[in-house]
Amino acid sequence: MYLIKNILKSLSAVALFTCTQTFAGDLVPLTTLTDEGSDHKGGYEFDIDNMEVRWTESDQISLSVNTNFLNFNNQKDTGTYGTGNIVFGDLFLTTYDENGVMNQFAFVLSDLIRNKSYLDPVLQNHTEYNAGGLYRYQGGKTAKEYHGMYADVADSSTNVVATPVGSVLTSGDMHVFTQYSSDGFDQLTFDFNVDGISAFESATQLSLRWAMTCANDIADGTINIVRGPDNTTIPEPQTLLLMLLGLAGIAYRRKNTA
């Protein structure tokens, strides 16, 4: 009886600890990839503060970019010799499996969504459904290629708009939140599901990159994916706790009937 009480007391302590582990079953718990604060060009409106990414057990990926650029989409040009205003770029993703095999994808925005202005209050703090789709890609357009070879852009070598290959793998939404946080950064979120896509099912790392089409600031980073030994997600501590409580209950019942 004394042993059972101690087990239950220990499990209570575990329960208290696991209350804070809300997303422990995610392949990627909510993770912040911080961008260097001083690396943007052309003014504060192009600054990217960070990216926040979460990949849930149900294979839903949400990537939020915290940036000043949201309200300036399609409002800025690239100088006298540039063509077209500066707009949202595509989201580039690369998966790596345990053998280092790489697969490249891009969440490609529709032209309607890419070129929309979000100055209208009606368009702020809302969701653009079916804003784009996830594709495999091969190459794309750099800022110089998108805006013209004589455009005034910060980066001329990084692809900002993807060239998709094949058919769309999955469609997704884009969420717009203006003045998202107290520091003034707005938030642009890409939201899509990768269930059934083999390269994501076997991935152990995920790299991400996003920039506006002038590439005056580029946010990127690589995150590890948490999987169990059988390539499944590791159970949440809450699930393990329930199993332990069940075993303790069985032991207690047998003690009383012995």
XYZ file of N, CA and C in Angstrom:
774
model
N 0.829 -1.207 0.000
C 0.000 0.000 0.000
C 0.867 1.263 0.000
N 1.935 1.202 0.807
C 2.844 2.353 0.864
C 3.476 2.616 -0.500
N 3.843 1.521 -1.189
C 4.456 1.642 -2.508
C 3.498 2.265 -3.508
N 2.236 1.832 -3.478
C 1.231 2.359 -4.409
C 1.021 3.853 -4.186
N 0.958 4.255 -2.927
C 0.771 5.673 -2.626
C 1.932 6.500 -3.168
N 3.136 5.975 -3.024
C 4.295 6.702 -3.541
C 4.265 6.809 -5.057
N 3.820 5.723 -5.714
C 3.711 5.757 -7.171
C 2.718 6.825 -7.604
N 1.546 6.853 -6.937
C 0.521 7.835 -7.292
C 1.002 9.256 -7.008
N 1.762 9.423 -5.929
C 2.291 10.746 -5.605
C 3.271 11.197 -6.689
N 4.107 10.266 -7.153
C 5.064 10.592 -8.208
C 4.355 10.935 -9.506
N 3.301 10.184 -9.798
C 2.534 10.447 -11.024
C 1.854 11.807 -10.966
N 1.435 12.229 -9.786
C 0.842 13.564 -9.652
C 1.858 14.630 -9.999
N 3.098 14.420 -9.592
C 4.152 15.380 -9.920
C 4.406 15.399 -11.424
N 4.368 14.221 -12.046
C 4.531 14.151 -13.503
C 3.398 14.884 -14.195
N 2.190 14.733 -13.687
C 1.034 15.408 -14.277
C 1.200 16.912 -14.236
N 1.712 17.422 -13.111
C 1.930 18.856 -12.991
C 2.933 19.332 -14.033
N 3.973 18.524 -14.258
C 5.000 18.906 -15.233
C 4.441 18.876 -16.650
N 3.656 17.856 -16.979
C 3.208 17.682 -18.357
C 2.150 18.688 -18.761
N 1.580 19.412 -17.851
C 0.585 20.422 -18.209
C 1.169 21.498 -19.108
N 2.474 21.706 -19.029
C 3.096 22.751 -19.822
C 3.573 22.235 -21.179
N 3.504 20.923 -21.414
C 4.018 20.336 -22.646
C 2.889 20.133 -23.650
N 2.190 21.188 -24.003
C 0.970 21.101 -24.793
C 1.195 20.499 -26.167
N 2.328 20.829 -26.823
C 2.541 20.409 -28.196
C 3.605 19.314 -28.299
N 3.791 18.538 -27.220
C 4.900 17.590 -27.219
C 4.733 16.490 -28.266
N 3.508 16.242 -28.760
C 3.285 15.221 -29.757
C 3.498 15.706 -31.164
N 3.763 17.000 -31.363
C 3.986 17.545 -32.695
C 5.306 17.049 -33.271
N 5.354 16.922 -34.600
C 6.622 16.626 -35.249
C 7.567 17.800 -35.085
N 7.022 19.012 -35.190
C 7.786 20.226 -34.889
C 6.939 21.075 -33.947
N 7.246 21.088 -32.642
C 6.536 22.005 -31.746
C 6.764 23.444 -32.199
N 5.913 24.337 -31.754
C 6.027 25.735 -32.157
C 7.463 26.231 -31.939
N 8.119 26.597 -33.037
C 9.538 26.948 -33.017
C 9.735 28.292 -33.698
N 10.549 29.144 -33.096
C 10.842 30.468 -33.654
C 12.221 30.472 -34.296
N 12.261 30.900 -35.555
C 13.517 31.072 -36.275
C 13.760 32.572 -36.392
N 14.697 33.096 -35.629
C 14.915 34.538 -35.556
C 15.768 35.021 -36.718
N 15.341 36.132 -37.315
C 16.108 36.745 -38.392
C 16.997 37.829 -37.797
N 18.177 38.001 -38.368
C 19.089 39.036 -37.880
C 18.470 40.413 -38.090
N 18.382 41.194 -37.038
C 17.644 42.451 -37.076
C 18.219 43.513 -37.982
N 19.514 43.460 -38.290
C 20.143 44.544 -39.033
C 20.458 44.191 -40.478
N 19.952 43.053 -40.965
C 20.376 42.610 -42.287
C 19.435 43.031 -43.411
N 18.339 43.746 -43.095
C 17.415 44.153 -44.155
C 17.938 45.407 -44.858
N 17.511 45.586 -46.093
C 17.916 46.729 -46.906
C 16.680 47.540 -47.300
N 16.893 48.823 -47.600
C 15.840 49.625 -48.192
C 14.846 50.250 -47.246
N 15.015 50.091 -45.931
C 14.099 50.718 -44.990
C 13.385 49.722 -44.100
N 12.775 50.241 -43.038
C 12.142 49.399 -42.018
C 11.006 48.559 -42.570
N 10.356 49.043 -43.649
C 9.184 48.346 -44.161
C 9.499 46.960 -44.710
N 10.781 46.664 -44.952
C 11.171 45.360 -45.475
C 11.703 44.423 -44.390
N 11.715 44.863 -43.168
C 12.311 44.085 -42.087
C 11.466 42.853 -41.757
N 12.132 41.701 -41.628
C 11.514 40.475 -41.128
C 12.078 40.215 -39.740
N 11.208 40.070 -38.760
C 11.648 39.842 -37.383
C 11.984 38.371 -37.157
N 11.062 37.482 -37.519
C 11.295 36.049 -37.330
C 10.249 35.240 -38.092
N 10.448 33.934 -38.085
C 9.446 32.994 -38.584
C 9.072 32.050 -37.447
N 7.801 31.701 -37.371
C 7.321 30.744 -36.378
C 6.718 29.562 -37.132
N 7.193 28.362 -36.835
C 6.721 27.187 -37.564
C 6.229 26.119 -36.598
N 5.148 25.468 -36.990
C 4.623 24.329 -36.232
C 4.161 23.273 -37.230
N 4.517 22.019 -36.946
C 4.106 20.882 -37.767
C 3.419 19.900 -36.835
N 2.100 19.758 -36.968
C 1.323 18.988 -36.009
C 1.350 17.493 -36.329
N 0.845 16.718 -35.389
C 0.738 15.270 -35.555
C -0.130 14.903 -36.751
N -1.085 15.755 -37.091
C -1.972 15.494 -38.231
C -1.386 16.010 -39.541
N -0.090 16.393 -39.531
C 0.650 16.836 -40.716
C 0.219 18.198 -41.236
N -0.315 19.035 -40.367
C -0.619 20.416 -40.734
C 0.599 21.279 -40.440
N 1.089 21.965 -41.456
C 2.226 22.859 -41.290
C 1.736 24.303 -41.325
N 2.116 25.068 -40.326
C 1.812 26.498 -40.276
C 3.126 27.255 -40.145
N 3.368 28.173 -41.074
C 4.588 28.968 -41.058
C 4.193 30.441 -41.048
N 4.488 31.118 -39.954
C 4.140 32.526 -39.805
C 5.386 33.385 -39.948
N 5.305 34.401 -40.805
C 6.390 35.362 -40.993
C 5.976 36.660 -40.321
N 6.744 37.093 -39.337
C 6.478 38.360 -38.661
C 7.333 39.443 -39.319
N 6.677 40.356 -40.019
C 7.381 41.322 -40.853
C 6.609 42.632 -40.934
N 7.331 43.699 -41.210
C 6.681 44.993 -41.444
C 6.084 45.092 -42.845
N 6.401 44.134 -43.716
C 6.109 44.304 -45.136
C 4.640 44.144 -45.502
N 3.848 43.524 -44.643
C 2.483 43.158 -45.038
C 1.696 44.342 -45.598
N 1.705 45.457 -44.917
C 0.926 46.618 -45.371
C 1.563 47.347 -46.549
N 2.782 46.937 -46.931
C 3.451 47.576 -48.056
C 3.419 46.711 -49.316
N 2.715 45.576 -49.240
C 2.648 44.704 -50.407
C 2.031 45.437 -51.601
N 2.727 45.399 -52.722
C 2.297 46.049 -53.966
C 2.214 47.573 -53.839
N 2.952 48.154 -52.888
C 2.959 49.599 -52.693
C 4.313 50.230 -53.010
N 5.351 49.401 -53.152
C 6.704 49.897 -53.364
C 7.235 49.403 -54.709
N 7.985 50.279 -55.399
C 8.604 49.831 -56.648
C 10.087 49.549 -56.417
N 10.770 49.122 -57.467
C 12.182 48.752 -57.346
C 13.088 49.729 -58.087
N 12.701 50.985 -58.115
C 13.559 51.998 -58.727
C 13.168 52.319 -60.154
N 13.835 53.279 -60.717
C 13.514 53.795 -62.048
C 13.542 52.727 -63.127
N 14.461 51.776 -63.018
C 14.645 50.792 -64.083
C 14.021 49.439 -63.745
N 13.251 49.386 -62.674
C 12.606 48.139 -62.307
C 11.238 47.997 -62.942
N 10.733 46.780 -62.943
C 9.395 46.517 -63.477
C 8.535 45.866 -62.405
N 7.337 46.379 -62.214
C 6.409 45.792 -61.258
C 6.721 46.182 -59.825
N 5.679 46.286 -59.009
C 5.853 46.591 -57.598
C 6.336 45.370 -56.822
N 6.863 45.612 -55.646
C 7.366 44.544 -54.780
C 6.191 43.864 -54.091
N 6.149 42.532 -54.173
C 5.018 41.769 -53.640
C 5.533 40.548 -52.869
N 4.583 39.756 -52.333
C 4.935 38.558 -51.581
C 5.655 37.546 -52.475
N 6.741 36.972 -51.976
C 7.383 35.855 -52.646
C 6.742 34.543 -52.216
N 7.205 33.451 -52.811
C 6.714 32.120 -52.453
C 7.479 31.591 -51.248
N 6.904 30.595 -50.582
C 7.555 29.928 -49.460
C 8.281 28.694 -49.992
N 9.590 28.631 -49.776
C 10.411 27.519 -50.250
C 10.685 26.555 -49.099
N 10.541 25.250 -49.363
C 10.752 24.226 -48.345
C 11.641 23.124 -48.923
N 12.543 22.613 -48.098
C 13.388 21.489 -48.476
C 13.351 20.461 -47.366
N 13.044 19.206 -47.708
C 13.064 18.125 -46.730
C 14.332 17.300 -46.907
N 14.818 16.742 -45.787
C 15.969 15.835 -45.793
C 15.581 14.594 -44.991
N 15.870 13.404 -45.544
C 15.611 12.206 -44.766
C 16.882 11.777 -44.049
N 16.845 10.632 -43.348
C 17.981 10.214 -42.529
C 19.223 9.884 -43.352
N 19.045 9.657 -44.657
C 20.173 9.383 -45.539
C 20.668 10.633 -46.260
N 20.096 11.775 -45.927
C 20.502 13.029 -46.547
C 19.857 13.307 -47.890
N 18.885 12.480 -48.280
C 18.186 12.694 -49.556
C 17.334 13.962 -49.455
N 17.473 14.840 -50.430
C 16.832 16.153 -50.401
C 15.675 16.200 -51.395
N 14.577 16.815 -50.978
C 13.440 17.066 -51.864
C 13.032 18.523 -51.713
N 12.803 19.200 -52.837
C 12.503 20.625 -52.821
C 11.038 20.879 -53.181
N 10.425 21.768 -52.409
C 9.022 22.133 -52.603
C 8.877 23.649 -52.481
N 7.757 24.143 -52.961
C 7.440 25.555 -52.772
C 5.934 25.699 -52.628
N 5.526 26.530 -51.671
C 4.119 26.923 -51.591
C 3.980 28.155 -52.479
N 3.332 27.964 -53.630
C 3.265 28.991 -54.665
C 1.950 29.747 -54.550
N 2.043 31.043 -54.354
C 0.853 31.881 -54.232
C 0.218 32.120 -55.593
N -1.097 32.252 -55.602
C -1.765 32.653 -56.833
C -1.428 34.118 -57.121
N -1.486 34.502 -58.397
C -1.166 35.891 -58.760
C -2.121 36.872 -58.094
N -3.386 36.473 -57.939
C -4.377 37.350 -57.308
C -3.975 37.670 -55.870
N -3.555 36.651 -55.123
C -3.172 36.845 -53.729
C -1.822 37.551 -53.638
N -0.900 37.167 -54.497
C 0.443 37.741 -54.461
C 0.421 39.257 -54.646
N -0.441 39.736 -55.520
C -0.434 41.147 -55.905
C -1.476 41.995 -55.178
N -2.155 41.430 -54.205
C -3.220 42.171 -53.530
C -2.639 43.169 -52.527
N -3.288 44.323 -52.410
C -2.916 45.303 -51.403
C -3.741 45.060 -50.144
N -3.072 45.161 -48.983
C -3.766 44.923 -47.722
C -3.911 46.198 -46.903
N -3.919 47.348 -47.588
C -4.148 48.617 -46.903
C -5.607 48.798 -46.519
N -6.504 48.208 -47.281
C -7.934 48.302 -46.998
C -8.236 47.578 -45.687
N -8.818 48.266 -44.695
C -9.136 47.621 -43.412
C -9.994 46.375 -43.560
N -10.796 46.303 -44.610
C -11.644 45.130 -44.824
C -10.793 43.884 -45.068
N -9.600 44.077 -45.623
C -8.735 42.951 -45.967
C -7.735 42.606 -44.865
N -7.751 43.370 -43.785
C -6.823 43.107 -42.695
C -7.433 42.117 -41.708
N -6.574 41.307 -41.101
C -7.008 40.327 -40.101
C -8.055 39.360 -40.662
N -7.682 38.671 -41.706
C -8.599 37.720 -42.326
C -7.810 36.594 -42.980
N -8.531 35.625 -43.549
C -7.912 34.474 -44.196
C -8.209 34.479 -45.686
N -7.162 34.262 -46.470
C -7.325 34.060 -47.908
C -7.353 32.544 -48.146
N -8.540 31.997 -48.377
C -8.670 30.562 -48.569
C -8.192 30.161 -49.958
N -7.565 28.971 -50.036
C -6.999 28.487 -51.302
C -6.112 29.550 -51.949
N -5.235 30.099 -51.135
C -4.358 31.177 -51.602
C -3.263 30.675 -52.535
N -2.966 29.391 -52.451
C -1.918 28.826 -53.284
C -1.836 27.335 -53.087
N -0.759 26.744 -53.597
C -0.614 25.304 -53.496
C 0.836 24.893 -53.345
N 1.028 23.695 -52.793
C 2.362 23.140 -52.614
C 2.738 22.329 -53.852
N 3.897 22.640 -54.418
C 4.400 21.967 -55.618
C 5.846 21.549 -55.384
N 6.276 20.558 -56.141
C 7.706 20.397 -56.344
C 8.146 21.519 -57.280
N 9.383 21.930 -57.150
C 9.822 23.013 -58.031
C 11.233 22.748 -58.521
N 11.537 23.376 -59.624
C 12.884 23.307 -60.183
C 13.271 24.709 -60.635
N 14.076 25.359 -59.811
C 14.465 26.724 -60.131
C 13.346 27.715 -59.868
N 13.482 28.869 -60.454
C 12.503 29.935 -60.267
C 13.094 31.252 -60.710
N 12.496 32.322 -60.253
C 12.970 33.653 -60.608
C 13.619 34.328 -59.406
N 14.776 34.914 -59.638
C 15.404 35.743 -58.622
C 14.751 37.122 -58.644
N 15.140 37.962 -57.683
C 14.596 39.324 -57.646
C 14.924 40.079 -58.932
N 16.138 39.909 -59.438
C 16.542 40.581 -60.685
C 15.714 40.087 -61.870
N 15.443 38.799 -61.900
C 14.666 38.231 -63.005
C 13.190 38.614 -62.909
N 12.694 38.729 -61.676
C 11.280 39.074 -61.488
C 11.014 40.546 -61.795
N 11.931 41.414 -61.380
C 11.719 42.858 -61.517
C 12.517 43.497 -62.650
N 13.323 42.724 -63.336
C 14.148 43.295 -64.403
C 15.605 43.384 -63.987
N 16.500 43.149 -64.924
C 17.923 43.047 -64.606
C 18.518 44.335 -64.053
N 17.854 45.471 -64.274
C 18.393 46.745 -63.782
C 17.631 47.265 -62.565
N 16.795 46.414 -62.000
C 16.037 46.814 -60.815
C 16.970 46.972 -59.620
N 16.614 47.860 -58.713
C 17.390 48.105 -57.500
C 16.903 47.151 -56.414
N 17.569 45.995 -56.291
C 17.187 44.991 -55.293
C 18.415 44.614 -54.482
N 18.180 44.009 -53.312
C 19.287 43.708 -52.411
C 19.981 42.400 -52.750
N 19.244 41.406 -53.250
C 19.807 40.087 -53.505
C 19.438 39.662 -54.917
N 20.430 39.293 -55.692
C 20.182 38.955 -57.091
C 20.394 37.478 -57.393
N 20.611 36.656 -56.362
C 20.935 35.248 -56.602
C 19.934 34.267 -56.020
N 19.114 34.694 -55.071
C 18.178 33.798 -54.389
C 16.822 33.807 -55.085
N 16.279 32.626 -55.352
C 14.949 32.551 -55.951
C 13.897 33.090 -54.983
N 13.012 33.929 -55.489
C 11.930 34.474 -54.672
C 10.561 33.997 -55.155
N 10.479 33.588 -56.419
C 9.246 33.033 -56.989
C 9.605 31.714 -57.661
N 8.918 30.640 -57.287
C 9.273 29.308 -57.754
C 8.675 29.009 -59.127
N 9.361 28.109 -59.853
C 8.811 27.540 -61.079
C 8.297 26.142 -60.728
N 6.980 25.954 -60.590
C 6.457 24.656 -60.145
C 6.622 23.575 -61.201
N 6.755 22.339 -60.721
C 6.865 21.175 -61.591
C 5.709 20.230 -61.283
N 5.001 19.795 -62.334
C 3.909 18.852 -62.132
C 2.664 19.503 -61.567
N 1.799 18.668 -61.028
C 0.521 19.146 -60.506
C 0.636 19.506 -59.030
N -0.342 20.242 -58.545
C -0.337 20.673 -57.155
C -0.487 19.459 -56.239
N 0.291 19.435 -55.159
C 0.261 18.328 -54.207
C -0.803 18.538 -53.141
N -0.971 19.761 -52.735
C -2.000 20.113 -51.766
C -2.223 21.619 -51.822
N -3.430 22.054 -51.607
C -3.707 23.491 -51.568
C -3.642 23.973 -50.131
N -3.594 25.292 -49.955
C -3.494 25.826 -48.610
C -3.984 27.252 -48.527
N -4.011 27.765 -47.312
C -4.544 29.098 -47.039
C -3.424 30.045 -46.629
N -3.738 31.326 -46.655
C -2.826 32.356 -46.175
C -3.596 33.256 -45.212
N -3.081 33.418 -44.011
C -3.720 34.251 -42.991
C -2.977 35.581 -42.889
N -3.727 36.646 -42.767
C -3.172 37.992 -42.687
C -3.589 38.613 -41.359
N -2.605 39.012 -40.559
C -2.885 39.683 -39.288
C -2.031 40.945 -39.221
N -2.649 42.096 -39.273
C -1.891 43.342 -39.215
C -1.688 43.773 -37.764
N -0.526 44.425 -37.516
C -0.146 44.846 -36.165
C -0.349 43.703 -35.190
N 0.250 42.594 -35.545
C 0.078 41.348 -34.794
C 0.600 41.440 -33.367
N 1.720 42.132 -33.166
C 2.326 42.162 -31.844
C 2.642 43.590 -31.414
N 3.015 43.730 -30.143
C 3.253 45.059 -29.592
C 4.458 45.751 -30.219
N 5.374 44.971 -30.828
C 6.537 45.604 -31.439
C 6.242 46.128 -32.838
N 5.003 45.966 -33.296
C 4.595 46.552 -34.567
C 4.642 45.622 -35.749
N 5.239 44.445 -35.612
C 5.326 43.536 -36.737
C 3.977 42.903 -37.044
N 3.654 42.844 -38.345
C 2.456 42.145 -38.793
C 2.814 40.684 -39.033
N 1.792 39.866 -39.306
C 2.039 38.439 -39.463
C 1.348 37.889 -40.702
N 2.146 37.165 -41.484
C 1.682 36.493 -42.691
C 1.885 35.003 -42.463
N 0.807 34.199 -42.548
C 0.889 32.780 -42.222
C 0.488 31.919 -43.411
N 1.354 30.952 -43.743
C 1.051 29.930 -44.736
C 0.587 28.683 -43.985
N -0.519 28.088 -44.430
C -1.133 26.993 -43.688
C -1.564 25.902 -44.669
N -0.978 24.705 -44.551
C -1.291 23.627 -45.498
C -0.981 22.279 -44.860
N -1.510 21.198 -45.462
C -1.365 19.857 -44.912
C -0.530 18.994 -45.849
N 0.423 18.233 -45.293
C 1.325 17.417 -46.108
C 1.100 15.923 -45.890
N -0.045 15.566 -45.350
C -0.356 14.155 -45.120
C -0.309 13.379 -46.442
N 0.387 12.239 -46.453
C 0.446 11.394 -47.634
C 1.546 11.733 -48.620
N 2.299 12.809 -48.383
C 3.409 13.173 -49.270
C 4.666 12.504 -48.721
N 5.203 11.535 -49.462
C 6.241 10.636 -48.937
C 7.482 11.370 -48.448
N 7.897 12.410 -49.151
C 9.110 13.130 -48.742
C 8.953 13.763 -47.368
N 7.741 14.175 -47.022
C 7.488 14.743 -45.700
C 7.351 13.638 -44.654
N 6.798 12.499 -45.055
C 6.619 11.396 -44.111
C 7.953 10.818 -43.639
N 8.980 10.896 -44.484
C 10.283 10.345 -44.126
C 11.284 11.423 -43.702
N 10.862 12.654 -43.639
C 11.793 13.760 -43.362
C 12.265 13.752 -41.914
N 13.544 14.043 -41.740
C 14.107 14.236 -40.405
C 14.521 15.689 -40.175
N 14.602 16.464 -41.267
C 14.867 17.899 -41.174
C 14.038 18.634 -42.214
N 13.710 19.883 -41.884
C 12.948 20.730 -42.792
C 13.598 22.109 -42.827
N 13.952 22.560 -44.032
C 14.486 23.913 -44.216
C 13.420 24.788 -44.859
N 13.372 26.054 -44.456
C 12.357 26.979 -44.948
C 13.004 28.306 -45.326
N 12.411 28.967 -46.327
C 12.920 30.287 -46.732
C 11.785 31.110 -47.310
N 11.737 32.395 -46.921
C 10.730 33.302 -47.493
C 11.332 34.698 -47.620
N 10.920 35.384 -48.670
C 11.304 36.782 -48.862
C 10.263 37.470 -49.725
N 10.174 38.791 -49.611
C 9.410 39.550 -50.592
C 10.194 39.542 -51.904
N 9.566 39.924 -53.028
C 10.187 39.702 -54.333
C 11.429 40.557 -54.593
N 11.678 41.590 -53.791
C 12.917 42.360 -53.941
C 14.057 41.748 -53.153
N 13.735 40.780 -52.288
C 14.733 40.115 -51.435
C 15.501 41.101 -50.562
N 14.862 42.186 -50.141
C 15.519 43.142 -49.245
C 15.724 42.570 -47.851
N 15.008 41.524 -47.521
C 15.263 40.744 -46.318
C 14.832 39.319 -46.613
N 15.616 38.359 -46.142
C 15.333 36.950 -46.382
C 15.342 36.227 -45.040
N 14.263 35.520 -44.748
C 14.190 34.716 -43.529
C 14.373 33.252 -43.910
N 15.266 32.563 -43.205
C 15.456 31.142 -43.480
C 15.914 30.431 -42.226
N 15.858 29.115 -42.263
C 16.289 28.320 -41.128
C 15.980 26.855 -41.353
N 16.586 26.008 -40.524
C 16.392 24.558 -40.601
C 16.003 24.038 -39.230
N 15.030 23.146 -39.196
C 14.547 22.589 -37.940
C 14.561 21.064 -38.009
N 14.736 20.426 -36.851
C 14.704 18.975 -36.756
C 13.278 18.499 -36.525
N 12.982 17.324 -37.039
C 11.644 16.741 -36.910
C 11.709 15.601 -35.904
N 10.815 15.624 -34.922
C 10.826 14.657 -33.831
C 9.992 13.448 -34.229
N 10.651 12.292 -34.348
C 9.944 11.053 -34.671
C 10.385 9.955 -33.716
N 9.492 8.979 -33.498
C 9.832 7.809 -32.707
C 10.639 6.827 -33.527
N 11.074 5.705 -32.930
C 11.909 4.727 -33.632
C 11.208 4.044 -34.801
N 9.871 3.997 -34.793
C 9.132 3.361 -35.885
C 8.619 4.392 -36.880
N 9.283 5.587 -36.885
C 8.946 6.673 -37.816
C 7.601 7.320 -37.519
N 7.096 7.120 -36.296
C 5.873 7.783 -35.872
C 6.256 8.901 -34.916
N 5.285 9.755 -34.615
C 5.564 10.821 -33.657
C 5.694 10.241 -32.263
N 6.536 10.873 -31.456
C 6.705 10.442 -30.076
C 5.451 10.793 -29.287
N 4.898 9.850 -28.500
C 3.656 10.133 -27.769
C 3.805 11.323 -26.838
N 2.733 12.054 -26.656
C 2.747 13.179 -25.735
C 2.873 12.672 -24.311
N 3.493 13.452 -23.417
C 3.595 13.060 -22.010
C 2.237 12.773 -21.380
N 1.182 13.455 -21.834
C -0.134 13.187 -21.283
C -0.573 11.757 -21.560
N -0.244 11.252 -22.770
C -0.599 9.881 -23.132
C 0.161 8.893 -22.259
N 1.456 9.145 -22.073
C 2.260 8.281 -21.222
C 1.752 8.305 -19.785
N 1.317 9.453 -19.340
C 0.803 9.581 -17.981
C -0.431 8.720 -17.782
N -1.341 8.743 -18.766
C -2.553 7.928 -18.674
C -2.211 6.444 -18.610
N -1.215 6.021 -19.385
C -0.789 4.624 -19.348
C -0.258 4.251 -17.975
N 0.559 5.132 -17.389
C 1.122 4.871 -16.065
C 0.033 4.834 -14.997
N -0.924 5.747 -15.111
C -2.034 5.748 -14.153
C -2.837 4.461 -14.248
N -3.031 3.972 -15.468
C -3.755 2.717 -15.657
C -3.032 1.548 -15.014
N -1.718 1.490 -15.201
C -0.931 0.417 -14.585
C -0.965 0.513 -13.070
N -0.877 1.755 -12.552
C -0.931 1.938 -11.101
C -2.279 1.505 -10.549
N -3.359 1.803 -11.311
C -4.699 1.403 -10.875
C -4.855 -0.105 -10.809
N -4.305 -0.782 -11.823
C -4.367 -2.246 -11.830
C -3.617 -2.828 -10.644
N -2.419 -2.259 -10.378
C -1.621 -2.743 -9.245
C -2.338 -2.525 -7.916
N -3.000 -1.370 -7.780
C -3.729 -1.042 -6.545
C -4.902 -2.004 -6.335
N -5.603 -2.304 -7.446
C -6.767 -3.202 -7.357
C -6.347 -4.607 -6.956
N -5.240 -5.068 -7.531
C -4.748 -6.403 -7.182
C -4.298 -6.460 -5.727
N -3.717 -5.339 -5.249
C -3.277 -5.287 -3.848
C -4.450 -5.451 -2.902
N -5.583 -4.808 -3.230
C -6.759 -4.841 -2.362
C -7.462 -6.179 -2.392
N -7.358 -6.892 -3.526
C -8.079 -8.175 -3.637
C -7.213 -9.357 -3.224
N -5.925 -9.069 -2.959
C -5.007 -10.165 -2.573
C -5.297 -10.646 -1.155
